[in-house]
PDB file of C-alpha atoms in Angstrom:
ATOM      1  CA  ALA A 116     -30.014   1.792  31.649  1.00 67.00           C
ATOM      2  CA  VAL A 117     -26.411   0.812  31.019  1.00 76.00           C
ATOM      3  CA  GLU A 118     -24.039   3.725  30.496  1.00 87.00           C
ATOM      4  CA  LYS A 119     -22.677   3.824  26.973  1.00 93.00           C
ATOM      5  CA  MET A 120     -18.925   3.672  26.485  1.00 95.00           C
ATOM      6  CA  LYS A 121     -16.386   5.082  24.046  1.00 97.00           C
ATOM      7  CA  PHE A 122     -14.027   2.687  22.289  1.00 98.00           C
ATOM      8  CA  ILE A 123     -11.015   3.254  20.069  1.00 98.00           C
ATOM      9  CA  ILE A 124     -10.066   0.088  18.228  1.00 98.00           C
ATOM     10  CA  PHE A 125      -6.867  -0.639  16.314  1.00 98.00           C
ATOM     11  CA  THR A 126      -6.677  -3.484  13.825  1.00 97.00           C
ATOM     12  CA  TYR A 127      -4.604  -4.722  10.952  1.00 96.00           C
ATOM     13  CA  GLU A 128      -6.578  -7.602   9.463  1.00 94.00           C
ATOM     14  CA  GLY A 129      -9.970  -6.721  10.908  1.00 96.00           C
ATOM     15  CA  TYR A 130     -10.428  -9.671  13.265  1.00 96.00           C
ATOM     16  CA  ILE A 131     -11.971  -7.367  15.862  1.00 97.00           C
ATOM     17  CA  LEU A 132     -14.451  -5.690  13.488  1.00 97.00           C
ATOM     18  CA  PRO A 133     -17.384  -7.961  14.503  1.00 97.00           C
ATOM     19  CA  VAL A 134     -16.769  -6.843  18.094  1.00 97.00           C
ATOM     20  CA  ALA A 135     -16.698  -3.196  16.964  1.00 98.00           C
ATOM     21  CA  LYS A 136     -20.008  -3.691  15.145  1.00 98.00           C
ATOM     22  CA  LYS A 137     -21.607  -5.312  18.199  1.00 97.00           C
ATOM     23  CA  LEU A 138     -20.417  -2.469  20.425  1.00 97.00           C
ATOM     24  CA  MET A 139     -21.900   0.050  17.978  1.00 97.00           C
ATOM     25  CA  ASP A 140     -25.178  -1.884  17.797  1.00 97.00           C
ATOM     26  CA  GLU A 141     -25.364  -1.597  21.585  1.00 95.00           C
ATOM     27  CA  GLY A 142     -25.172   2.197  21.257  1.00 96.00           C
ATOM     28  CA  ASN A 143     -21.532   2.700  22.170  1.00 97.00           C
ATOM     29  CA  GLU A 144     -19.251   5.165  20.396  1.00 97.00           C
ATOM     30  CA  VAL A 145     -16.692   3.232  18.362  1.00 98.00           C
ATOM     31  CA  ILE A 146     -13.779   4.642  16.378  1.00 98.00           C
ATOM     32  CA  VAL A 147     -11.843   2.135  14.246  1.00 98.00           C
ATOM     33  CA  GLY A 148      -8.281   2.630  13.036  1.00 98.00           C
ATOM     34  CA  MET A 149      -6.973   0.139  10.492  1.00 98.00           C
ATOM     35  CA  VAL A 150      -3.229  -0.064   9.933  1.00 96.00           C
ATOM     36  CA  ASP A 151      -2.423   1.353   6.517  1.00 96.00           C
ATOM     37  CA  ASN A 152       1.370   1.080   6.430  1.00 95.00           C
ATOM     38  CA  THR A 153       2.397  -2.454   7.373  1.00 94.00           C
ATOM     39  CA  LYS A 154       5.843  -1.203   8.348  1.00 94.00           C
ATOM     40  CA  ASN A 155       4.128  -0.084  11.586  1.00 94.00           C
ATOM     41  CA  LEU A 156       3.493  -3.728  12.517  1.00 94.00           C
ATOM     42  CA  PHE A 157       7.147  -4.677  12.814  1.00 92.00           C
ATOM     43  CA  THR A 158       9.379  -4.380  15.852  1.00 89.00           C
ATOM     44  CA  ASP A 159      12.543  -2.329  15.650  1.00 90.00           C
ATOM     45  CA  GLU A 160      14.531  -5.578  15.649  1.00 88.00           C
ATOM     46  CA  GLN A 161      12.512  -6.950  12.731  1.00 89.00           C
ATOM     47  CA  LEU A 162      12.965  -3.729  10.775  1.00 91.00           C
ATOM     48  CA  LYS A 163      16.702  -3.779  11.467  1.00 92.00           C
ATOM     49  CA  ASN A 164      16.918  -7.405  10.284  1.00 90.00           C
ATOM     50  CA  GLY A 165      15.055  -6.725   7.041  1.00 90.00           C
ATOM     51  CA  ALA A 166      11.875  -8.644   7.913  1.00 88.00           C
ATOM     52  CA  TYR A 167       9.620  -5.894   6.522  1.00 88.00           C
ATOM     53  CA  LYS A 168       8.218  -6.430   3.051  1.00 90.00           C
ATOM     54  CA  LYS A 169       5.771  -4.034   1.444  1.00 91.00           C
ATOM     55  CA  GLU A 170       2.176  -5.286   1.452  1.00 94.00           C
ATOM     56  CA  ASP A 171       0.782  -6.588  -1.823  1.00 95.00           C
ATOM     57  CA  PRO A 172      -1.600  -3.856  -3.144  1.00 96.00           C
ATOM     58  CA  GLU A 173      -4.364  -6.360  -4.003  1.00 97.00           C
ATOM     59  CA  LYS A 174      -4.261  -7.911  -0.531  1.00 95.00           C
ATOM     60  CA  LYS A 175      -4.285  -4.459   1.015  1.00 96.00           C
ATOM     61  CA  ALA A 176      -7.347  -3.454  -1.011  1.00 96.00           C
ATOM     62  CA  LEU A 177      -9.162  -6.635   0.064  1.00 96.00           C
ATOM     63  CA  ARG A 178      -8.208  -6.074   3.693  1.00 95.00           C
ATOM     64  CA  TRP A 179      -9.647  -2.561   3.593  1.00 96.00           C
ATOM     65  CA  LYS A 180     -12.955  -3.819   2.101  1.00 96.00           C
ATOM     66  CA  VAL A 181     -13.790  -5.806   5.228  1.00 95.00           C
ATOM     67  CA  TYR A 182     -16.892  -4.252   6.839  1.00 96.00           C
ATOM     68  CA  ASP A 183     -17.169  -1.551   4.161  1.00 95.00           C
ATOM     69  CA  GLY A 184     -20.542   0.160   4.457  1.00 94.00           C
ATOM     70  CA  ILE A 185     -20.978  -1.303   7.929  1.00 96.00           C
ATOM     71  CA  LEU A 186     -18.264   0.448   9.932  1.00 96.00           C
ATOM     72  CA  GLU A 187     -16.428   3.668   9.274  1.00 96.00           C
ATOM     73  CA  LYS A 188     -12.700   2.982   9.255  1.00 97.00           C
ATOM     74  CA  HIS A 189      -9.842   5.445   9.503  1.00 98.00           C
ATOM     75  CA  THR A 190      -6.191   4.736   8.974  1.00 97.00           C
ATOM     76  CA  ALA A 191      -4.608   3.959  12.315  1.00 97.00           C
ATOM     77  CA  GLU A 192      -1.909   6.464  11.411  1.00 97.00           C
ATOM     78  CA  ASP A 193      -4.472   9.294  11.016  1.00 98.00           C
ATOM     79  CA  LEU A 194      -6.497   8.189  14.025  1.00 98.00           C
ATOM     80  CA  ILE A 195      -3.489   8.343  16.340  1.00 97.00           C
ATOM     81  CA  LYS A 196      -2.863  11.947  15.193  1.00 97.00           C
ATOM     82  CA  ASP A 197      -6.518  12.873  15.786  1.00 97.00           C
ATOM     83  CA  MET A 198      -6.472  11.313  19.253  1.00 97.00           C
ATOM     84  CA  LYS A 199      -4.103  14.036  20.443  1.00 95.00           C
ATOM     85  CA  ASN A 200      -7.033  16.464  20.281  1.00 95.00           C
ATOM     86  CA  LEU A 201      -9.521  14.307  22.173  1.00 94.00           C
ATOM     87  CA  LYS A 202     -10.548  15.623  25.559  1.00 92.00           C
ATOM     88  CA  ASN A 203     -11.382  13.386  28.538  1.00 94.00           C
ATOM     89  CA  LYS A 204      -9.033  10.615  27.546  1.00 96.00           C
ATOM     90  CA  ASP A 205     -10.143   8.628  30.601  1.00 95.00           C
ATOM     91  CA  GLU A 206     -13.574   8.178  28.966  1.00 96.00           C
ATOM     92  CA  TYR A 207     -12.117   6.014  26.181  1.00 97.00           C
ATOM     93  CA  PHE A 208     -11.295   2.319  26.217  1.00 97.00           C
ATOM     94  CA  ILE A 209      -8.531   1.201  23.817  1.00 98.00           C
ATOM     95  CA  LEU A 210      -8.751  -2.211  22.133  1.00 97.00           C
ATOM     96  CA  SER A 211      -6.693  -4.082  19.576  1.00 96.00           C
ATOM     97  CA  ASP A 212      -7.170  -7.523  18.095  1.00 91.00           C
ATOM     98  CA  SER A 213      -3.463  -8.304  18.026  1.00 90.00           C
ATOM     99  CA  ASN A 214      -0.224  -7.267  19.625  1.00 91.00           C
ATOM    100  CA  ASN A 215       1.031  -6.348  16.147  1.00 93.00           C
ATOM    101  CA  CYS A 216      -0.720  -2.988  16.706  1.00 95.00           C
ATOM    102  CA  PHE A 217       1.641  -2.277  19.600  1.00 95.00           C
ATOM    103  CA  ARG A 218       2.985   0.960  18.091  1.00 96.00           C
ATOM    104  CA  PHE A 219      -0.460   2.565  18.032  1.00 97.00           C
ATOM    105  CA  CYS A 220      -1.500   1.264  21.447  1.00 97.00           C
ATOM    106  CA  GLN A 221       1.739   2.470  23.013  1.00 96.00           C
ATOM    107  CA  GLN A 222       1.332   5.912  21.444  1.00 97.00           C
ATOM    108  CA  ALA A 223      -2.233   6.075  22.789  1.00 97.00           C
ATOM    109  CA  TYR A 224      -0.999   5.160  26.261  1.00 97.00           C
ATOM    110  CA  ASP A 225       1.752   7.767  26.083  1.00 97.00           C
ATOM    111  CA  MET A 226      -0.908  10.385  25.162  1.00 97.00           C
ATOM    112  CA  GLY A 227      -2.821   9.700  28.362  1.00 97.00           C
ATOM    113  CA  PHE A 228      -5.266   6.959  27.345  1.00 97.00           C
ATOM    114  CA  HIS A 229      -4.921   4.452  30.189  1.00 97.00           C
ATOM    115  CA  ASN A 230      -8.065   2.300  29.957  1.00 97.00           C
ATOM    116  CA  GLY A 231      -7.854  -0.741  27.750  1.00 96.00           C
ATOM    117  CA  TYR A 232      -5.419  -3.166  26.206  1.00 93.00           C
ATOM    118  CA  PHE A 233      -1.944  -1.809  25.496  1.00 95.00           C
ATOM    119  CA  PRO A 234       0.372  -4.412  23.969  1.00 93.00           C
ATOM    120  CA  THR A 235       4.029  -3.428  23.936  1.00 90.00           C
ATOM    121  CA  GLU A 236       6.902  -4.077  21.560  1.00 88.00           C
ATOM    122  CA  GLU A 237       8.147  -6.626  24.088  1.00 87.00           C
ATOM    123  CA  ASP A 238       4.801  -8.467  23.842  1.00 85.00           C
ATOM    124  CA  ARG A 239       5.242  -8.566  20.079  1.00 86.00           C
ATOM    125  CA  ASP A 240       8.805  -9.837  20.487  1.00 83.00           C
ATOM    126  CA  PHE A 241       7.500 -12.709  22.633  1.00 81.00           C
ATOM    127  CA  GLU A 242       4.955 -13.556  19.933  1.00 78.00           C
ATOM    128  CA  GLU A 243       7.593 -13.586  17.228  1.00 77.00           C
ATOM    129  CA  ASN A 244      10.326 -15.288  19.268  1.00 77.00           C
ATOM    130  CA  ARG A 245       8.626 -18.222  20.951  1.00 78.00           C
ATOM    131  CA  MET A 246      11.844 -19.534  22.495  1.00 80.00           C
ATOM    132  CA  MET A 247      12.439 -16.188  24.218  1.00 80.00           C
ATOM    133  CA  ALA A 248       8.860 -16.305  25.503  1.00 81.00           C
ATOM    134  CA  LYS A 249       9.324 -19.838  26.809  1.00 83.00           C
ATOM    135  CA  GLU A 250      12.507 -18.820  28.637  1.00 84.00           C
ATOM    136  CA  PHE A 251      10.632 -15.909  30.214  1.00 84.00           C
ATOM    137  CA  VAL A 252       7.832 -18.202  31.412  1.00 83.00           C
ATOM    138  CA  LYS A 253      10.319 -20.753  32.723  1.00 85.00           C
ATOM    139  CA  ALA A 254      12.180 -18.042  34.678  1.00 88.00           C
ATOM    140  CA  ASN A 255       9.081 -16.319  36.074  1.00 89.00           C
ATOM    141  CA  TYR A 256       6.311 -18.906  36.468  1.00 87.00           C
ATOM    142  CA  GLU A 257       7.359 -21.882  38.537  1.00 86.00           C
ATOM    143  CA  GLY A 258       5.409 -25.061  37.916  1.00 84.00           C
ATOM    144  CA  ILE A 259       4.159 -24.335  34.394  1.00 84.00           C
ATOM    145  CA  GLU A 260       4.966 -27.180  32.034  1.00 79.00           C
ATOM    146  CA  MET A 261       6.436 -26.082  28.747  1.00 77.00           C
ATOM    147  CA  GLN A 262       5.654 -27.960  25.547  1.00 76.00           C
ATOM    148  CA  GLU A 263       8.447 -29.111  23.310  1.00 77.00           C
ATOM    149  CA  VAL A 264       8.899 -27.081  20.105  1.00 77.00           C
ATOM    150  CA  GLN A 265      10.387 -28.051  16.763  1.00 78.00           C
ATOM    151  CA  GLU A 266      11.122 -25.584  13.968  1.00 79.00           C
ATOM    152  CA  TYR A 267      11.452 -26.454  10.291  1.00 81.00           C
ATOM    153  CA  LYS A 268      12.697 -24.754   7.159  1.00 82.00           C
ATOM    154  CA  SER A 269      10.125 -26.482   4.939  1.00 86.00           C
ATOM    155  CA  VAL A 270       6.866 -28.406   5.024  1.00 86.00           C
ATOM    156  CA  ASP A 271       8.719 -31.473   3.776  1.00 87.00           C
ATOM    157  CA  ASP A 272      11.058 -31.318   6.793  1.00 85.00           C
ATOM    158  CA  ALA A 273       8.050 -31.178   9.125  1.00 84.00           C
ATOM    159  CA  LYS A 274       6.358 -34.111   7.366  1.00 86.00           C
ATOM    160  CA  GLU A 275       9.517 -36.175   7.694  1.00 85.00           C
ATOM    161  CA  PHE A 276       9.745 -35.419  11.415  1.00 85.00           C
ATOM    162  CA  LEU A 277       6.070 -36.266  11.989  1.00 85.00           C
ATOM    163  CA  GLN A 278       6.403 -39.628  10.221  1.00 87.00           C
ATOM    164  CA  ASP A 279       9.213 -40.641  12.584  1.00 83.00           C
ATOM    165  CA  THR A 280       7.519 -39.843  15.909  1.00 83.00           C
ATOM    166  CA  GLU A 281       4.878 -41.465  18.080  1.00 83.00           C
ATOM    167  CA  LYS A 282       4.003 -38.215  19.880  1.00 81.00           C
ATOM    168  CA  ARG A 283       1.134 -35.907  18.988  1.00 81.00           C
ATOM    169  CA  TRP A 284       2.169 -32.547  17.614  1.00 79.00           C
ATOM    170  CA  VAL A 285       0.414 -29.310  16.711  1.00 76.00           C
ATOM    171  CA  VAL A 286       1.688 -27.768  13.499  1.00 75.00           C
ATOM    172  CA  LYS A 287       1.653 -23.998  13.191  1.00 70.00           C
ATOM    173  CA  SER A 288       2.859 -21.948  10.252  1.00 63.00           C
TER     174      SER A 288
END
């Protein structure tokens, strides 16, 4: 028989909830923390620059309905407080579906949870600042080809650029 595991999962939008359900169905212990205060998703730099905007209450309510009645969800903020009292921290595996949960994962690591996925604020910075990430790769990973990037202020600007080029491009919002 396979030994059952203990998982603590942090999520904002719930992308990882199917994985949490599968782990539970397999008999594992799964504790889910969903980010309640979206301010906790932003880096210090983003907060300083005014990037934070309060979450729309209707969108928040919809987000929290995902997997209702299927999985028990706690606020990530409450879960991180409760984790301080857990014994045998080495028995738990920490997961997150995105590096935007870096604050919770880092706090878990600092509490003594060392098994799992622990994105950092720097990881989040690389996600948000693609040019910084590209410079890091260029400086540290010889031989990796970097794709050209174009940034636009509007969809119309992007359309205009795409009409005037023969190259293939991937458009990301």
